[in-house]
mmCIF file of C-alpha atoms in Angstrom:
data_model
loop_
_atom_site.group_PDB
_atom_site.id
_atom_site.type_symbol
_atom_site.label_atom_id
_atom_site.label_comp_id
_atom_site.label_asym_id
_atom_site.label_seq_id
_atom_site.Cartn_x
_atom_site.Cartn_y
_atom_site.Cartn_z
ATOM 1 C CA MET A 1 135.822 104.829 91.628
ATOM 2 C CA LYS A 2 137.817 107.596 90.028
ATOM 3 C CA ARG A 3 141.149 108.543 91.577
ATOM 4 C CA LEU A 4 144.099 110.751 90.791
ATOM 5 C CA MET A 5 146.948 108.594 89.547
ATOM 6 C CA VAL A 6 150.522 109.839 89.299
ATOM 7 C CA ARG A 7 152.940 108.613 86.617
ATOM 8 C CA LEU A 8 156.328 109.242 88.233
ATOM 9 C CA ASP A 9 158.162 108.443 85.017
ATOM 10 C CA LYS A 10 156.476 111.421 83.317
ATOM 11 C CA CYS A 11 156.754 114.143 86.001
ATOM 12 C CA THR A 12 159.389 116.794 85.242
ATOM 13 C CA GLY A 13 158.814 118.805 88.426
ATOM 14 C CA CYS A 14 157.461 121.897 86.648
ATOM 15 C CA LYS A 15 154.930 122.525 89.477
ATOM 16 C CA ARG A 16 152.185 123.605 87.075
ATOM 17 C CA CYS A 17 149.844 121.305 88.978
ATOM 18 C CA GLU A 18 150.519 123.318 92.158
ATOM 19 C CA GLN A 19 149.889 126.604 90.362
ATOM 20 C CA ALA A 20 146.679 125.350 88.757
ATOM 21 C CA CYS A 21 145.404 124.029 92.088
ATOM 22 C CA MET A 22 146.083 127.362 93.786
ATOM 23 C CA ALA A 23 144.298 129.252 91.025
ATOM 24 C CA ALA A 24 141.330 126.856 91.012
ATOM 25 C CA HIS A 25 140.799 127.415 94.730
ATOM 26 C CA SER A 26 141.165 131.192 94.603
ATOM 27 C CA GLY A 27 138.474 133.828 94.306
ATOM 28 C CA SER A 28 139.899 135.098 91.026
ATOM 29 C CA GLN A 29 140.525 131.687 89.403
ATOM 30 C CA ASN A 30 143.810 133.192 88.192
ATOM 31 C CA TYR A 31 147.268 132.245 89.498
ATOM 32 C CA ILE A 32 148.801 135.742 89.336
ATOM 33 C CA LYS A 33 145.769 137.450 90.889
ATOM 34 C CA ALA A 34 145.530 134.730 93.561
ATOM 35 C CA ILE A 35 148.950 135.699 94.917
ATOM 36 C CA PHE A 36 147.570 139.125 95.837
ATOM 37 C CA GLU A 37 144.248 138.020 97.347
ATOM 38 C CA GLN A 38 143.637 138.936 100.990
ATOM 39 C CA VAL A 39 143.345 135.279 101.984
ATOM 40 C CA ARG A 40 145.886 133.562 99.772
ATOM 41 C CA PRO A 41 144.609 130.194 98.501
ATOM 42 C CA GLN A 42 146.693 127.135 99.236
ATOM 43 C CA THR A 43 147.650 124.367 96.893
ATOM 44 C CA ARG A 44 146.328 120.917 97.656
ATOM 45 C CA ILE A 45 149.036 119.086 95.699
ATOM 46 C CA PHE A 46 152.754 119.249 96.349
ATOM 47 C CA VAL A 47 155.679 118.374 94.099
ATOM 48 C CA GLU A 48 158.569 117.139 96.206
ATOM 49 C CA ALA A 49 162.007 115.838 95.356
ATOM 50 C CA SER A 50 162.865 112.223 96.006
ATOM 51 C CA GLY A 51 166.464 111.776 95.054
ATOM 52 C CA GLU A 52 166.724 113.041 91.503
ATOM 53 C CA ARG A 53 163.037 112.457 90.770
ATOM 54 C CA ALA A 54 160.096 114.853 91.128
ATOM 55 C CA VAL A 55 157.160 113.306 92.962
ATOM 56 C CA PRO A 56 153.672 114.874 92.948
ATOM 57 C CA VAL A 57 152.036 114.140 96.310
ATOM 58 C CA VAL A 58 148.247 114.370 96.496
ATOM 59 C CA CYS A 59 145.414 112.920 98.567
ATOM 60 C CA ARG A 60 144.734 109.280 97.744
ATOM 61 C CA HIS A 61 141.060 109.482 98.820
ATOM 62 C CA CYS A 62 141.681 106.267 100.723
ATOM 63 C CA VAL A 63 139.275 103.343 100.850
ATOM 64 C CA GLU A 64 139.370 103.561 104.662
ATOM 65 C CA PRO A 65 140.577 107.144 105.292
ATOM 66 C CA LEU A 66 142.228 107.680 108.666
ATOM 67 C CA CYS A 67 141.458 111.410 108.441
ATOM 68 C CA VAL A 68 137.721 110.645 108.477
ATOM 69 C CA THR A 69 138.092 108.374 111.506
ATOM 70 C CA ALA A 70 140.186 110.978 113.353
ATOM 71 C CA CYS A 71 137.919 113.985 112.650
ATOM 72 C CA MET A 72 136.306 114.863 115.975
ATOM 73 C CA ALA A 73 133.879 117.335 114.377
ATOM 74 C CA GLY A 74 132.664 114.840 111.788
ATOM 75 C CA CYS A 75 133.232 117.260 108.918
ATOM 76 C CA MET A 76 135.809 115.075 107.137
ATOM 77 C CA GLN A 77 133.662 112.619 105.216
ATOM 78 C CA LYS A 78 133.956 110.208 102.330
ATOM 79 C CA ASP A 79 131.304 110.442 99.626
ATOM 80 C CA PRO A 80 129.876 106.936 99.256
ATOM 81 C CA THR A 81 129.201 107.427 95.538
ATOM 82 C CA THR A 82 132.352 109.160 94.291
ATOM 83 C CA GLY A 83 134.816 108.086 96.978
ATOM 84 C CA VAL A 84 136.075 111.675 97.366
ATOM 85 C CA VAL A 85 137.178 112.513 100.901
ATOM 86 C CA THR A 86 136.580 116.142 101.855
ATOM 87 C CA ASN A 87 135.728 118.378 104.783
ATOM 88 C CA THR A 88 133.728 120.953 102.843
ATOM 89 C CA GLY A 89 130.082 121.053 101.886
ATOM 90 C CA HIS A 90 128.830 119.206 104.949
ATOM 91 C CA GLU A 91 126.635 120.338 107.813
ATOM 92 C CA GLN A 92 129.511 119.884 110.254
ATOM 93 C CA GLN A 93 132.238 122.562 110.229
ATOM 94 C CA CYS A 94 135.986 122.121 110.630
ATOM 95 C CA VAL A 95 137.020 123.323 114.096
ATOM 96 C CA GLY A 96 140.749 123.367 113.430
ATOM 97 C CA CYS A 97 141.709 120.497 115.754
ATOM 98 C CA TRP A 98 144.171 119.173 113.127
ATOM 99 C CA MET A 99 143.530 115.519 113.984
ATOM 100 C CA CYS A 100 143.165 114.840 110.257
ATOM 101 C CA ILE A 101 146.592 116.339 109.614
ATOM 102 C CA MET A 102 148.165 114.176 112.294
ATOM 103 C CA SER A 103 146.451 111.000 111.078
ATOM 104 C CA CYS A 104 147.115 111.299 107.327
ATOM 105 C CA PRO A 105 149.904 108.847 106.452
ATOM 106 C CA PHE A 106 150.686 110.758 103.253
ATOM 107 C CA GLY A 107 151.019 114.251 104.748
ATOM 108 C CA VAL A 108 148.673 115.854 102.238
ATOM 109 C CA ILE A 109 146.395 117.754 104.600
ATOM 110 C CA SER A 110 147.520 121.184 105.761
ATOM 111 C CA ALA A 111 146.240 123.965 107.990
ATOM 112 C CA GLY A 112 144.483 126.684 106.040
ATOM 113 C CA PRO A 113 144.799 130.375 106.831
ATOM 114 C CA ASP A 114 142.686 132.064 109.501
ATOM 115 C CA GLY A 115 139.903 134.225 108.155
ATOM 116 C CA GLU A 116 136.824 134.168 106.014
ATOM 117 C CA GLU A 117 137.697 131.264 103.732
ATOM 118 C CA GLU A 118 134.817 129.059 102.610
ATOM 119 C CA GLY A 119 132.642 130.310 105.485
ATOM 120 C CA THR A 120 134.939 129.126 108.261
ATOM 121 C CA GLY A 121 134.612 132.334 110.265
ATOM 122 C CA LEU A 122 137.313 132.800 112.879
ATOM 123 C CA PHE A 123 138.812 129.334 112.621
ATOM 124 C CA ALA A 124 141.369 128.023 110.192
ATOM 125 C CA GLN A 125 140.246 125.039 108.167
ATOM 126 C CA ALA A 126 142.113 121.905 107.178
ATOM 127 C CA ILE A 127 142.914 122.044 103.462
ATOM 128 C CA LYS A 128 143.148 118.988 101.213
ATOM 129 C CA CYS A 129 142.389 117.834 97.691
ATOM 130 C CA ASP A 130 138.668 118.062 96.984
ATOM 131 C CA PHE A 131 138.932 116.653 93.428
ATOM 132 C CA CYS A 132 137.835 120.075 92.076
ATOM 133 C CA PRO A 133 134.078 119.468 92.359
ATOM 134 C CA ASP A 134 133.166 122.460 90.158
ATOM 135 C CA ARG A 135 135.259 121.191 87.240
ATOM 136 C CA ASP A 136 134.949 118.249 84.853
ATOM 137 C CA THR A 137 138.672 117.536 85.255
ATOM 138 C CA PRO A 138 140.706 118.447 88.348
ATOM 139 C CA ALA A 139 142.877 121.529 87.765
ATOM 140 C CA CYS A 140 146.128 119.657 88.419
ATOM 141 C CA VAL A 141 145.292 117.081 85.739
ATOM 142 C CA ALA A 142 144.296 119.701 83.157
ATOM 143 C CA ALA A 143 147.455 121.754 83.789
ATOM 144 C CA CYS A 144 150.029 118.955 83.596
ATOM 145 C CA PRO A 145 151.871 119.322 80.268
ATOM 146 C CA ASP A 146 153.321 115.802 80.467
ATOM 147 C CA ALA A 147 150.174 113.886 81.519
ATOM 148 C CA ALA A 148 151.936 112.796 84.707
ATOM 149 C CA ILE A 149 148.685 113.172 86.667
ATOM 150 C CA GLU A 150 145.548 111.537 85.382
ATOM 151 C CA VAL A 151 142.074 110.571 86.517
ATOM 152 C CA ALA A 152 141.575 106.835 86.300
ATOM 153 C CA GLU A 153 138.960 104.283 87.275
ATOM 154 C CA THR A 154 140.436 102.004 89.887
ATOM 155 C CA ASP A 155 139.657 98.769 91.638
ATOM 156 C CA THR A 156 139.317 100.087 95.183
ATOM 157 C CA GLU A 157 139.536 96.673 96.822
ATOM 158 C CA HIS A 158 143.327 96.692 96.510
ATOM 159 C CA LEU A 159 144.039 100.311 97.476
ATOM 160 C CA THR A 160 144.472 101.934 100.869
#
């Protein structure tokens, strides 16, 4: 299955991956315009500091995702073909219980804003990497000037 792989030795901490993710999940598809949208899109990747090193943190789309097990509404699901774990595009709707946020060992799921985002109505929705389903290459990968984030085929038997 394809996964996002991070090359820590190449990341300079420029945060272009964060900006590209925000733009890709905005109505305008533009970073500057996205800042001024009524419901501001959220990034699904975070660049954090670990000592003197920049570390991009993104969903691992786990083999056995705890967020899927914890989701009481059943909207967090893992696609059996692609391996992508997401809570959008399913019959079940996110109810904002945040069990997925509490169960994720990597801390990469966050609470989305209240409002009309992706048809959620009055409830906020959990936000996480969706592997940019409308793109050939995820936005964070395409935007990285140092190729620190890449899409790679992996042997899922040895990954969590």
